[in-house]
Short mmCIF file of N, CA, C and O and ligand atoms in Angstrom, two decimals:
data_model
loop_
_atom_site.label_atom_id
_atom_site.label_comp_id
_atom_site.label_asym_id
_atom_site.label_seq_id
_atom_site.Cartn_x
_atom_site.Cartn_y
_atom_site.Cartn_z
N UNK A 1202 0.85 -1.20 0.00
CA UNK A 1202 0.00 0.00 0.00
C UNK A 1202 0.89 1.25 0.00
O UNK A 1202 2.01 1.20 0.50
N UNK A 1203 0.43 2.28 -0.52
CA UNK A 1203 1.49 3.38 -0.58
C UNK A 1203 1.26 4.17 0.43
O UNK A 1203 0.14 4.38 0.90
N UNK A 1204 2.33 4.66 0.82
CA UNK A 1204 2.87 5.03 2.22
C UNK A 1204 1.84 6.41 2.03
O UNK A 1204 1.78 6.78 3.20
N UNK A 1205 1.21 7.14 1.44
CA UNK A 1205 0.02 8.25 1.43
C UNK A 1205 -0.74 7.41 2.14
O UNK A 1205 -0.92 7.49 3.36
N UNK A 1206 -1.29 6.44 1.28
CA UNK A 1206 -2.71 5.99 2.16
C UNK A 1206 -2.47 5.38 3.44
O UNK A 1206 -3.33 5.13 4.29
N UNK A 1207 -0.95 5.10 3.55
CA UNK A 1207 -1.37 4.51 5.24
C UNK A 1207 -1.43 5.66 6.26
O UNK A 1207 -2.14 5.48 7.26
N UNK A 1208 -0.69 6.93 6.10
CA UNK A 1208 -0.74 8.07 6.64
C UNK A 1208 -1.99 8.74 6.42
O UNK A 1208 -2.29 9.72 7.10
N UNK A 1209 -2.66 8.35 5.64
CA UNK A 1209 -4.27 8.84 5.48
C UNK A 1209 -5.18 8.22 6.69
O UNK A 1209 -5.96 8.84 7.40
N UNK A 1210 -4.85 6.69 6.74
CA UNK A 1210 -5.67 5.99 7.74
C UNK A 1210 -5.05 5.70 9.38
O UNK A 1210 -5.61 5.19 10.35
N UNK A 1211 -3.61 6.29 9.21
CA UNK A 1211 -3.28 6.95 10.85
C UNK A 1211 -3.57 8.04 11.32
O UNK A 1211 -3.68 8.23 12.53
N UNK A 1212 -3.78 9.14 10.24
CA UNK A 1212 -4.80 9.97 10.93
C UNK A 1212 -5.95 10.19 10.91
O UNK A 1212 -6.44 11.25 11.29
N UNK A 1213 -6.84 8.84 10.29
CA UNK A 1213 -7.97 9.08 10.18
C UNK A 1213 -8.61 8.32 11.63
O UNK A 1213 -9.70 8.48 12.18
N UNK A 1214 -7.28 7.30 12.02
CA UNK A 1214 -7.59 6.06 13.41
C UNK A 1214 -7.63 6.98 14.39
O UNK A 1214 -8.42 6.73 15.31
N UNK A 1215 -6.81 8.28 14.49
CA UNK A 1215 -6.47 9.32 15.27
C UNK A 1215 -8.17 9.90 15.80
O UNK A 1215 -8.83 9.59 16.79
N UNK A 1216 -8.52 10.99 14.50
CA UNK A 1216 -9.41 11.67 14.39
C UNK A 1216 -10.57 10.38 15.25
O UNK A 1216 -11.17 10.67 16.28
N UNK A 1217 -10.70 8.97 14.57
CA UNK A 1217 -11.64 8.50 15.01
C UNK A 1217 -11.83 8.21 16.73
O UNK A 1217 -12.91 8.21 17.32
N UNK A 1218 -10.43 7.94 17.37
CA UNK A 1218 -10.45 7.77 19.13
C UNK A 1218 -11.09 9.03 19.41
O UNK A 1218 -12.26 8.92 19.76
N UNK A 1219 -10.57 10.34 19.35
CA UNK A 1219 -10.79 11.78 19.44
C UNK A 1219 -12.16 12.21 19.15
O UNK A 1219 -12.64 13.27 19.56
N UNK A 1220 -12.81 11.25 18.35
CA UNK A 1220 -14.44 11.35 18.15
C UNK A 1220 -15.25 10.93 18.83
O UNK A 1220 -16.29 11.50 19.15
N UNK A 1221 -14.77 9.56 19.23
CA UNK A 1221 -15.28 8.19 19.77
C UNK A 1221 -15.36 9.13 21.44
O UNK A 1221 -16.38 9.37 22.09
N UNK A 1222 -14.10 9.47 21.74
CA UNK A 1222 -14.14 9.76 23.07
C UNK A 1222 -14.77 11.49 23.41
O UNK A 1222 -14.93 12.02 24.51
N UNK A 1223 -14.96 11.91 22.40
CA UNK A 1223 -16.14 13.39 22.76
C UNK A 1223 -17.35 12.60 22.73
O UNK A 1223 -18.30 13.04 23.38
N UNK A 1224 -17.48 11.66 22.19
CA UNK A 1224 -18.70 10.86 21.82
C UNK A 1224 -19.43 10.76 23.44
O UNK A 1224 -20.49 11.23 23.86
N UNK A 1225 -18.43 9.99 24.08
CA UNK A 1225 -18.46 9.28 25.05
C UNK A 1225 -19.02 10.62 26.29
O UNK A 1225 -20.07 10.71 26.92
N UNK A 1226 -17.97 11.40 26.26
CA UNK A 1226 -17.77 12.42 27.33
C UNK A 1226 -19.03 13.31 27.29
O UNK A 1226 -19.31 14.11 28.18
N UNK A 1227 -19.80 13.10 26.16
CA UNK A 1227 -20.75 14.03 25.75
C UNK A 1227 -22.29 12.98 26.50
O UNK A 1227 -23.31 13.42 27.04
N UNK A 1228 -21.86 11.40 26.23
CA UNK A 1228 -22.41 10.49 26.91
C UNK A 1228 -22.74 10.51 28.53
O UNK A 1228 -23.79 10.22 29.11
N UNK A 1229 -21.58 10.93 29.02
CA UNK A 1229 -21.69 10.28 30.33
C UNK A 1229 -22.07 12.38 31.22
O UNK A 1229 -22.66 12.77 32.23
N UNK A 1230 -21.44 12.94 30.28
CA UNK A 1230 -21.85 14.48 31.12
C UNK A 1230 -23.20 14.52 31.06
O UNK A 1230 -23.92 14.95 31.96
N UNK A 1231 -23.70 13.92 29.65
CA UNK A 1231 -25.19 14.91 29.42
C UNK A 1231 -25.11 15.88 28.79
O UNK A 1231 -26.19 16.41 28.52
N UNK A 1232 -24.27 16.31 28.45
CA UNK A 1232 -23.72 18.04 27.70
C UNK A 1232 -23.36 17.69 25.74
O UNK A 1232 -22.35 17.41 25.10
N UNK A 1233 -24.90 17.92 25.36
CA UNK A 1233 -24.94 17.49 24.41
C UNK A 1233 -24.03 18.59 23.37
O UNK A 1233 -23.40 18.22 22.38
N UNK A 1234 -24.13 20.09 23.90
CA UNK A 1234 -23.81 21.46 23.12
C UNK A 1234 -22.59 20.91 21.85
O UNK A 1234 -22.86 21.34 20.73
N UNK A 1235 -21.73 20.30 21.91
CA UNK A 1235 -20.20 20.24 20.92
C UNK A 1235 -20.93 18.93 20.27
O UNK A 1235 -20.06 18.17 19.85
N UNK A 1236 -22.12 18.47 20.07
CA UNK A 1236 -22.17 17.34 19.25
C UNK A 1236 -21.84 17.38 17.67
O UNK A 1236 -21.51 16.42 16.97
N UNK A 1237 -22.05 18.88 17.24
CA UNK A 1237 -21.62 19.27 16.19
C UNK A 1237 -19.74 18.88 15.95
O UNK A 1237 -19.38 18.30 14.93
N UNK A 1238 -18.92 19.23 16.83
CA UNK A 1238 -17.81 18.95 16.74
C UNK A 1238 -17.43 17.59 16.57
O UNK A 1238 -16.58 17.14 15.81
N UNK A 1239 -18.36 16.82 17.58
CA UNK A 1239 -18.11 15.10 17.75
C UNK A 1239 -18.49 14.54 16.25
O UNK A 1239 -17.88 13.57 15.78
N UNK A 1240 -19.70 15.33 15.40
CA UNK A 1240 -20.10 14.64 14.44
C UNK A 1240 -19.01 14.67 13.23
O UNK A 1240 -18.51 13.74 12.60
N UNK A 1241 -18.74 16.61 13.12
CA UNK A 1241 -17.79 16.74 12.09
C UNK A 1241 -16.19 15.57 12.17
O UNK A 1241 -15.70 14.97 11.22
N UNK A 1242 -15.93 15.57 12.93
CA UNK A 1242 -14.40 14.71 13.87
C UNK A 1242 -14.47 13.74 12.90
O UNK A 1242 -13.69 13.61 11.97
N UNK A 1243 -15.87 12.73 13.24
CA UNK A 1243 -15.98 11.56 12.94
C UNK A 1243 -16.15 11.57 11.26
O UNK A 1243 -15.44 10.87 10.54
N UNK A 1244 -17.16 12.42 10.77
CA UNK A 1244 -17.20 12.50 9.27
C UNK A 1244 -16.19 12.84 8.50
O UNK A 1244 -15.62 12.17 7.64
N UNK A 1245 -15.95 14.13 8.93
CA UNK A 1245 -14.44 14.19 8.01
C UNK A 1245 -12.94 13.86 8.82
O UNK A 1245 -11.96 13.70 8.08
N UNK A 1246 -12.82 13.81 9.65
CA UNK A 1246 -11.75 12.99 10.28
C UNK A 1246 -11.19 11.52 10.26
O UNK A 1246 -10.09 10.98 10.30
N UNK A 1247 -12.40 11.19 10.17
CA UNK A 1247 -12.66 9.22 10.13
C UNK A 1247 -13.27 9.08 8.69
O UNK A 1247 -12.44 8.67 7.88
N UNK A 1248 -13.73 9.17 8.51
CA UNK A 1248 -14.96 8.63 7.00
C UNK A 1248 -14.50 9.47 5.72
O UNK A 1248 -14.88 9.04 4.63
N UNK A 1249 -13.97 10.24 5.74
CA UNK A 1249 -13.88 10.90 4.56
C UNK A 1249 -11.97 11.00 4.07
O UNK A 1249 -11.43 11.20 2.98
N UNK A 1250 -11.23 10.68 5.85
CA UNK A 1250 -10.07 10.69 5.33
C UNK A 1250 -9.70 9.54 5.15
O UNK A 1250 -8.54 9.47 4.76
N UNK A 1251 -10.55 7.92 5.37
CA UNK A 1251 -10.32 6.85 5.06
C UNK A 1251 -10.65 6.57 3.40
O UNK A 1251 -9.98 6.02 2.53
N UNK A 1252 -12.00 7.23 3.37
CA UNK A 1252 -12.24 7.22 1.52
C UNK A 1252 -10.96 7.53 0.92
O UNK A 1252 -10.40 6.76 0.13
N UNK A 1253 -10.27 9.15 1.47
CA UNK A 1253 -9.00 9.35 0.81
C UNK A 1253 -8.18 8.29 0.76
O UNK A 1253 -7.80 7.90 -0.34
N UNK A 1254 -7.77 7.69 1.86
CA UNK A 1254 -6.82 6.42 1.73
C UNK A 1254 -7.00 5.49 0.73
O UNK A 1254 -6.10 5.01 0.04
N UNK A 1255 -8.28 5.21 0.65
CA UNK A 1255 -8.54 4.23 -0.26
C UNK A 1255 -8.46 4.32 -1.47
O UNK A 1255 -8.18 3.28 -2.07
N UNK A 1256 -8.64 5.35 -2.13
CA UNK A 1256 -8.87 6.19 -3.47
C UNK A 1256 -7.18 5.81 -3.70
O UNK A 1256 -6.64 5.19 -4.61
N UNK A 1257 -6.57 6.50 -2.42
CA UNK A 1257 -4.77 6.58 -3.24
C UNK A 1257 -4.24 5.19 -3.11
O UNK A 1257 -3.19 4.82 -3.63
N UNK A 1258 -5.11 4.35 -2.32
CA UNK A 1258 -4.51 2.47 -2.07
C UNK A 1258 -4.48 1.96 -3.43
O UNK A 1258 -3.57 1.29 -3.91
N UNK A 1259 -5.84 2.44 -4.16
CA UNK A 1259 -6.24 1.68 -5.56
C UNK A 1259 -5.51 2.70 -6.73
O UNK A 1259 -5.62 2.49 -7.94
N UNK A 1260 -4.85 3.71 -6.22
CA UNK A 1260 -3.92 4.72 -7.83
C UNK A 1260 -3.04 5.27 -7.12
O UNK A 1260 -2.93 6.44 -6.75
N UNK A 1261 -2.07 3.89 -6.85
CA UNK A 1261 -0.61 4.56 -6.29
C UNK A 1261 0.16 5.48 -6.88
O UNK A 1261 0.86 6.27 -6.25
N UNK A 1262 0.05 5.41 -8.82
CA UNK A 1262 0.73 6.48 -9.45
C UNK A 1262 0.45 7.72 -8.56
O UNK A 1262 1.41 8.40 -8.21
N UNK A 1263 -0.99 8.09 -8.11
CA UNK A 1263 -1.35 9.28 -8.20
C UNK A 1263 -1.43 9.41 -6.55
O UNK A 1263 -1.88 10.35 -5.91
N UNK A 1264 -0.91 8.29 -6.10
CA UNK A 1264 -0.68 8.35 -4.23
C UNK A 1264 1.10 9.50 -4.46
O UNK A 1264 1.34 10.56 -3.87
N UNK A 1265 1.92 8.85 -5.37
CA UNK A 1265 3.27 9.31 -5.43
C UNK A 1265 3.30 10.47 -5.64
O UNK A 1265 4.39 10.90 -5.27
N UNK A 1266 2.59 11.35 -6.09
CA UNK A 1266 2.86 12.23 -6.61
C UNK A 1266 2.61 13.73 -5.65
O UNK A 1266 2.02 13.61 -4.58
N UNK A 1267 3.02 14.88 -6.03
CA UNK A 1267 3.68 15.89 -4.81
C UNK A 1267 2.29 16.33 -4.26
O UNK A 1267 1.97 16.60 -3.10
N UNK A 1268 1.33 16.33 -5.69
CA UNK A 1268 -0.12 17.33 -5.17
C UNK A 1268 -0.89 16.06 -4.26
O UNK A 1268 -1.65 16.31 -3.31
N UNK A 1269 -0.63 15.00 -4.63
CA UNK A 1269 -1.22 14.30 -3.37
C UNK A 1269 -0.65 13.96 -2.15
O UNK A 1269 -1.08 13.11 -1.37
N UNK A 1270 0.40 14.71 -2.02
CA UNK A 1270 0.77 14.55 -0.65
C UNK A 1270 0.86 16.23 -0.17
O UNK A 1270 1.78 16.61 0.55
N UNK A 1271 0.29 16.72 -0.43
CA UNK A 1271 0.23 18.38 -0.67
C UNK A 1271 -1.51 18.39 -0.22
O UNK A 1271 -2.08 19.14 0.57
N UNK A 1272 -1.94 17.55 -0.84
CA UNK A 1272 -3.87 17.72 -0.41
C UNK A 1272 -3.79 17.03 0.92
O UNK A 1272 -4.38 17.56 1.86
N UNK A 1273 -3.03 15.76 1.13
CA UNK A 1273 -2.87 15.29 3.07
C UNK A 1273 -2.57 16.78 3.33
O UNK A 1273 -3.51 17.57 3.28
N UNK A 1274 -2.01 16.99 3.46
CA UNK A 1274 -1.18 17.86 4.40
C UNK A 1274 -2.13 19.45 4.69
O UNK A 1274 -2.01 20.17 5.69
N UNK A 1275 -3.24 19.74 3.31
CA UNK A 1275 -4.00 20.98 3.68
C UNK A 1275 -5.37 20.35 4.37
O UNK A 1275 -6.08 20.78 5.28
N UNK A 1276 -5.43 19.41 3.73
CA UNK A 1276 -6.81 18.39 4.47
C UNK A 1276 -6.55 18.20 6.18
O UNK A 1276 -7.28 18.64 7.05
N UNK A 1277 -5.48 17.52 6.35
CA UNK A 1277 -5.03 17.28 7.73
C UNK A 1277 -5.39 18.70 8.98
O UNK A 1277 -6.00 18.68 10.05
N UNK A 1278 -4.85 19.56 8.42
CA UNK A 1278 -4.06 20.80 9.09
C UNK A 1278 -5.44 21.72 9.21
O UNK A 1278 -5.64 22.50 10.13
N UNK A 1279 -6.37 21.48 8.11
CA UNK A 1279 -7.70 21.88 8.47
C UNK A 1279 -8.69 21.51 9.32
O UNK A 1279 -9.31 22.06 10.23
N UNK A 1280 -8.66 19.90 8.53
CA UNK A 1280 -9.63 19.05 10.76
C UNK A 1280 -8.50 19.68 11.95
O UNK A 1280 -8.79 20.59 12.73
N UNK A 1281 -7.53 19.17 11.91
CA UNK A 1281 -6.85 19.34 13.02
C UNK A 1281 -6.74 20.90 13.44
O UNK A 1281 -6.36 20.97 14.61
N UNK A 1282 -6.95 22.11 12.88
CA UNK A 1282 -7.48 23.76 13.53
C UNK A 1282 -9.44 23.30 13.70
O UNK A 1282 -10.18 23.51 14.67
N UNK A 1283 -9.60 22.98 13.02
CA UNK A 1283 -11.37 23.03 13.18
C UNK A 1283 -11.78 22.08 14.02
O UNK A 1283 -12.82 22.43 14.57
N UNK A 1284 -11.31 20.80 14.43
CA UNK A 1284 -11.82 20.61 15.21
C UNK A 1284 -11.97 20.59 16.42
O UNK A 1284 -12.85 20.09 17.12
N UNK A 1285 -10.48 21.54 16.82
CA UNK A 1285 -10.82 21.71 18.45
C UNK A 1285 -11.09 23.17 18.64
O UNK A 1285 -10.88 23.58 19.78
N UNK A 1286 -11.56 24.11 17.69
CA UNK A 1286 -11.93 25.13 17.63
C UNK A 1286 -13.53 25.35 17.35
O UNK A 1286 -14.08 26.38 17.74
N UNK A 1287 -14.04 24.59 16.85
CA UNK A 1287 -15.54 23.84 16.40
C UNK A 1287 -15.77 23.74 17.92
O UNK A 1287 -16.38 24.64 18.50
N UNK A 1288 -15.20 22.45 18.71
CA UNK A 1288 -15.71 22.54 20.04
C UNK A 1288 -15.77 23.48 21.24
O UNK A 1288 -16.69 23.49 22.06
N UNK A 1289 -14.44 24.47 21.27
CA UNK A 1289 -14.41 25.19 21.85
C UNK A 1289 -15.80 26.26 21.41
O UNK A 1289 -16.65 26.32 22.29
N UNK A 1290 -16.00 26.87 20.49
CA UNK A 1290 -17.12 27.61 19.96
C UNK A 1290 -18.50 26.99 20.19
O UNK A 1290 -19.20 27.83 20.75
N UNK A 1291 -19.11 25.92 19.99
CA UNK A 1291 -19.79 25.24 20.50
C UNK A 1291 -20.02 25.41 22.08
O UNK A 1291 -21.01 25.72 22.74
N UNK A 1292 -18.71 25.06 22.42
CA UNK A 1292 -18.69 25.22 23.65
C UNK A 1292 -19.21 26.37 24.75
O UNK A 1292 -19.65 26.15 25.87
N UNK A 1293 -19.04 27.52 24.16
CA UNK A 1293 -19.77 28.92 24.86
C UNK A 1293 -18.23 29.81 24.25
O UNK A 1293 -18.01 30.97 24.59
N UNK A 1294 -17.38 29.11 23.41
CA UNK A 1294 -16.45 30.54 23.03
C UNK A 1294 -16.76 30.73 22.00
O UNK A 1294 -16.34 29.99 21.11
N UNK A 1295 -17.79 32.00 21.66
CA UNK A 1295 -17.66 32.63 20.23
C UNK A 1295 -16.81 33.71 19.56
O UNK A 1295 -17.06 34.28 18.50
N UNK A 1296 -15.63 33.91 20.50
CA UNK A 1296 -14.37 34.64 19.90
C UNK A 1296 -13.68 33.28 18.77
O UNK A 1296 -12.87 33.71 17.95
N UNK A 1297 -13.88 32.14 18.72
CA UNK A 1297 -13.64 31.17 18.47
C UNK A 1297 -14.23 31.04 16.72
O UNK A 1297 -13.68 30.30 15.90
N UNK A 1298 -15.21 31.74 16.48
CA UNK A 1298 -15.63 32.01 15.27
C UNK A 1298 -14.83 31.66 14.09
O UNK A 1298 -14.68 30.51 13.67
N UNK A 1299 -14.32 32.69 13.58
CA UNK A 1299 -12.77 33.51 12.97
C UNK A 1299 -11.94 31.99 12.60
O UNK A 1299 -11.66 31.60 11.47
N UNK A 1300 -11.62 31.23 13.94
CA UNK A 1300 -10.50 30.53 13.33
C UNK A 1300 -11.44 29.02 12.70
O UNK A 1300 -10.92 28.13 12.02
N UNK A 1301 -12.85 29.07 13.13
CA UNK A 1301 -13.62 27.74 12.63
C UNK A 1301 -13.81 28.33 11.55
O UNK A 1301 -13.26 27.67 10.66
N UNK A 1302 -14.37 29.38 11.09
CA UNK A 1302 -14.24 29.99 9.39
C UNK A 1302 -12.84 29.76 8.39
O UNK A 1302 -12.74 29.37 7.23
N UNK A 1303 -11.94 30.15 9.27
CA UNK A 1303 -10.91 29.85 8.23
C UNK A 1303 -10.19 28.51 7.97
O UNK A 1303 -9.49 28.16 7.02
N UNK A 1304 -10.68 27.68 9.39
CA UNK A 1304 -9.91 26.23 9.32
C UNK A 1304 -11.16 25.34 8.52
O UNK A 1304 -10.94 24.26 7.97
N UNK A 1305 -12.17 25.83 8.56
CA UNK A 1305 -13.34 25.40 7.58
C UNK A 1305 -13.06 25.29 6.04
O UNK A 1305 -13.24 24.27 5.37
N UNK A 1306 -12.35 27.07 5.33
CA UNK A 1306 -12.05 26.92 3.86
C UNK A 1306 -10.79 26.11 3.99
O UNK A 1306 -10.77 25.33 3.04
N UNK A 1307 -9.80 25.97 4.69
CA UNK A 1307 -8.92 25.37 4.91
C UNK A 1307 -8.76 23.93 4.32
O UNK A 1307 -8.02 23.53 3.42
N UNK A 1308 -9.78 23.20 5.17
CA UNK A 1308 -10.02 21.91 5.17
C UNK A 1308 -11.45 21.64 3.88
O UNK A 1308 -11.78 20.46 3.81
N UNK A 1309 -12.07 22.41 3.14
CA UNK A 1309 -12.65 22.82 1.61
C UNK A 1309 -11.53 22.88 0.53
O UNK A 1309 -11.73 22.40 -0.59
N UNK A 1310 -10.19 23.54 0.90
CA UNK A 1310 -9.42 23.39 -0.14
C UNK A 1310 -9.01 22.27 -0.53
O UNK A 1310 -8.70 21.81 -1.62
N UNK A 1311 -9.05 21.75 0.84
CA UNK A 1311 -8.13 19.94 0.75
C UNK A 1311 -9.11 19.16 -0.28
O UNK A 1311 -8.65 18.34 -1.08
N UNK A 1312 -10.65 19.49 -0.20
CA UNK A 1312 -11.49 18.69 -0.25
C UNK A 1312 -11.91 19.11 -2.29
O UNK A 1312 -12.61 18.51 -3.10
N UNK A 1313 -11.15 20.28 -2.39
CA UNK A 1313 -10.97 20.70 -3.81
C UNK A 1313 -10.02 20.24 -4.66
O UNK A 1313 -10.03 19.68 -5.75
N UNK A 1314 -8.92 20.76 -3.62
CA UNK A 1314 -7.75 19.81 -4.38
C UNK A 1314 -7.55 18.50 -4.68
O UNK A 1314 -6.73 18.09 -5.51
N UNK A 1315 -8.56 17.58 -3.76
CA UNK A 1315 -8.96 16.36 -4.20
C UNK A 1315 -9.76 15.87 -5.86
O UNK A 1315 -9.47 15.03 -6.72
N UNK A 1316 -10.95 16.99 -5.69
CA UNK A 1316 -11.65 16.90 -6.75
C UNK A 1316 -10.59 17.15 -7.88
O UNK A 1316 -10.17 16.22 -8.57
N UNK A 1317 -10.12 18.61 -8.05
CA UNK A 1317 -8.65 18.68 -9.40
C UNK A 1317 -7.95 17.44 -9.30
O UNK A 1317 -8.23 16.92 -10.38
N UNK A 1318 -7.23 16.64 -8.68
CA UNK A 1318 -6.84 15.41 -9.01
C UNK A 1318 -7.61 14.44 -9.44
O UNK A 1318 -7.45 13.93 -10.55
N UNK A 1319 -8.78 13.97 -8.38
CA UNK A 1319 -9.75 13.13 -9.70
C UNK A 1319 -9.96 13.43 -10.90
O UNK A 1319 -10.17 12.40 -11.54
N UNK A 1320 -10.02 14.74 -11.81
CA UNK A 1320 -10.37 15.38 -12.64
C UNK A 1320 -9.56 15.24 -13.19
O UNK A 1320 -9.76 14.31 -13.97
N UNK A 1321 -8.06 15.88 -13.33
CA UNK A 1321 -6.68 15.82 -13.84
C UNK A 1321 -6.07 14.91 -13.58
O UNK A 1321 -5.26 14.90 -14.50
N UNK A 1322 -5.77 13.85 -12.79
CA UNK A 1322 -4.66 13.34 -13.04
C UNK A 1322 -4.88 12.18 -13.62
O UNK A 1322 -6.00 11.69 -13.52
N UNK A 1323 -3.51 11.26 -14.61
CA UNK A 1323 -4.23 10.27 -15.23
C UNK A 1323 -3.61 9.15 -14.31
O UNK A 1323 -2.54 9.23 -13.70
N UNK A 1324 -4.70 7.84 -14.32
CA UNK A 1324 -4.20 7.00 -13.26
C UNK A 1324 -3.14 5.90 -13.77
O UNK A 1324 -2.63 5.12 -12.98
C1 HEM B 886 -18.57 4.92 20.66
C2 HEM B 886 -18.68 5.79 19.68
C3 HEM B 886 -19.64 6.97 19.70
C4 HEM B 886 -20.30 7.55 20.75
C5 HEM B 886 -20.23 7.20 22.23
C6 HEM B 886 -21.12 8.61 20.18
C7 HEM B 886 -21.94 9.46 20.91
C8 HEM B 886 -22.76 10.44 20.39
C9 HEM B 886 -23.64 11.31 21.15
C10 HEM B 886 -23.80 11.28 22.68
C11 HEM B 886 -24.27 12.12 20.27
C12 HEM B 886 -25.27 13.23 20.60
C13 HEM B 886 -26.68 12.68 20.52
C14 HEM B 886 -27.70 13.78 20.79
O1 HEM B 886 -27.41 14.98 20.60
O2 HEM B 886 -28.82 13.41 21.21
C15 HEM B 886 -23.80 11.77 18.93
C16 HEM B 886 -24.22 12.39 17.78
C17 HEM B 886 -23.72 12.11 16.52
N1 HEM B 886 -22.75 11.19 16.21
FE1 HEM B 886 -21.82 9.95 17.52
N2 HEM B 886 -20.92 8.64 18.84
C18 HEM B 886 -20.03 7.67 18.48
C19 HEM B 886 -19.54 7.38 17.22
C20 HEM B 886 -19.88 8.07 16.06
C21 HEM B 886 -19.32 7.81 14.74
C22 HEM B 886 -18.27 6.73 14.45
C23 HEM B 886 -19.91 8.69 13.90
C24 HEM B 886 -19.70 8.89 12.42
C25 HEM B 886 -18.88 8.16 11.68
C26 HEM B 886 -20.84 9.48 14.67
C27 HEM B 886 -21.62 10.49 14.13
C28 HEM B 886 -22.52 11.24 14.85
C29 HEM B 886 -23.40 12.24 14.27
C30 HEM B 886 -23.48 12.63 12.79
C31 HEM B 886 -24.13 12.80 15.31
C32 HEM B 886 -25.17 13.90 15.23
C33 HEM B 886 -26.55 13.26 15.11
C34 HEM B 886 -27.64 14.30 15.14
O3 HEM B 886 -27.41 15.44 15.59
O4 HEM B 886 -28.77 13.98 14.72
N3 HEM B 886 -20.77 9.10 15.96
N4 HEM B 886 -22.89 10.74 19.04
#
């Protein structure tokens, strides 16, 4: 398997404990408010960065290459600002706004630059 997609699905195993366990904490407090955060975590953290893995498991040409290891890296860096900024805002901080807006297009670019490679690149 090419070394993209396994780094796709270590941080997607990541994102998923980190979901699993707001999941939980949101379980046992009662404090439903950040379920939005717990949901996004799990969807695009877990589910959407495992699709990525898989996509580059089955077109290693196009796992090798710079823009796909260039879309990990804006994809990543976007859950990972949004989603503990998602919860904090959720949470009762709405100075918190600002950086869930921008780690939002952030983690949209990743999710663009994906699409231009399906589109462009040949497998
Ligand atoms: C042990 C694992 C998990 C626990 C303990 C857990 C717990 C929870 C809790 C307590 C809520 C809030 C329910 C409410 O507001 O009434 C919730 C909502 C949600 N969870 Fe999880 N969850 C888990 C795994 C997952 C996974 C793996 C996903 C997606 C792949 C997921 C997606 C969602 C979504 C989308 C919502 C929002 C549902 C809605 O608002 O209608 N959860 N979860």
């Amino acid at each position: 398997m090419p070394m993209l997609s396994i780094w796709f699905f270590r941080t997607a195993i990541l994102f998923l404990i980190a979901g699993i366990c707001l999941g939980l904490y949101m379980s046992i407090t009662h404090e439903f408010a950040a379920t939005g955060a717990h949901a996004h975590i799990n969807l695009l953290g877990w589910v959407t960065m495992a699709i990525f893995g898989i996509y580059y498991a089955l077109n290693p040409v196009q796992a090798a290459s710079r823009i796909a290891r260039l879309q990990y890296f804006i994809y990543t860096l976007g859950i990972l600002v949004m989603a503990p900024s998602l919860f904090l805002m959720l949470s009762g901080n709405p100075a918190m706004e600002p950086l869930v807006a921008i780690s939002s297009l952030v983690t949209f670019s990743g999710v663009l630059l994906f699409a231009f490679i399906l589109f462009t690149r040949k497998a």
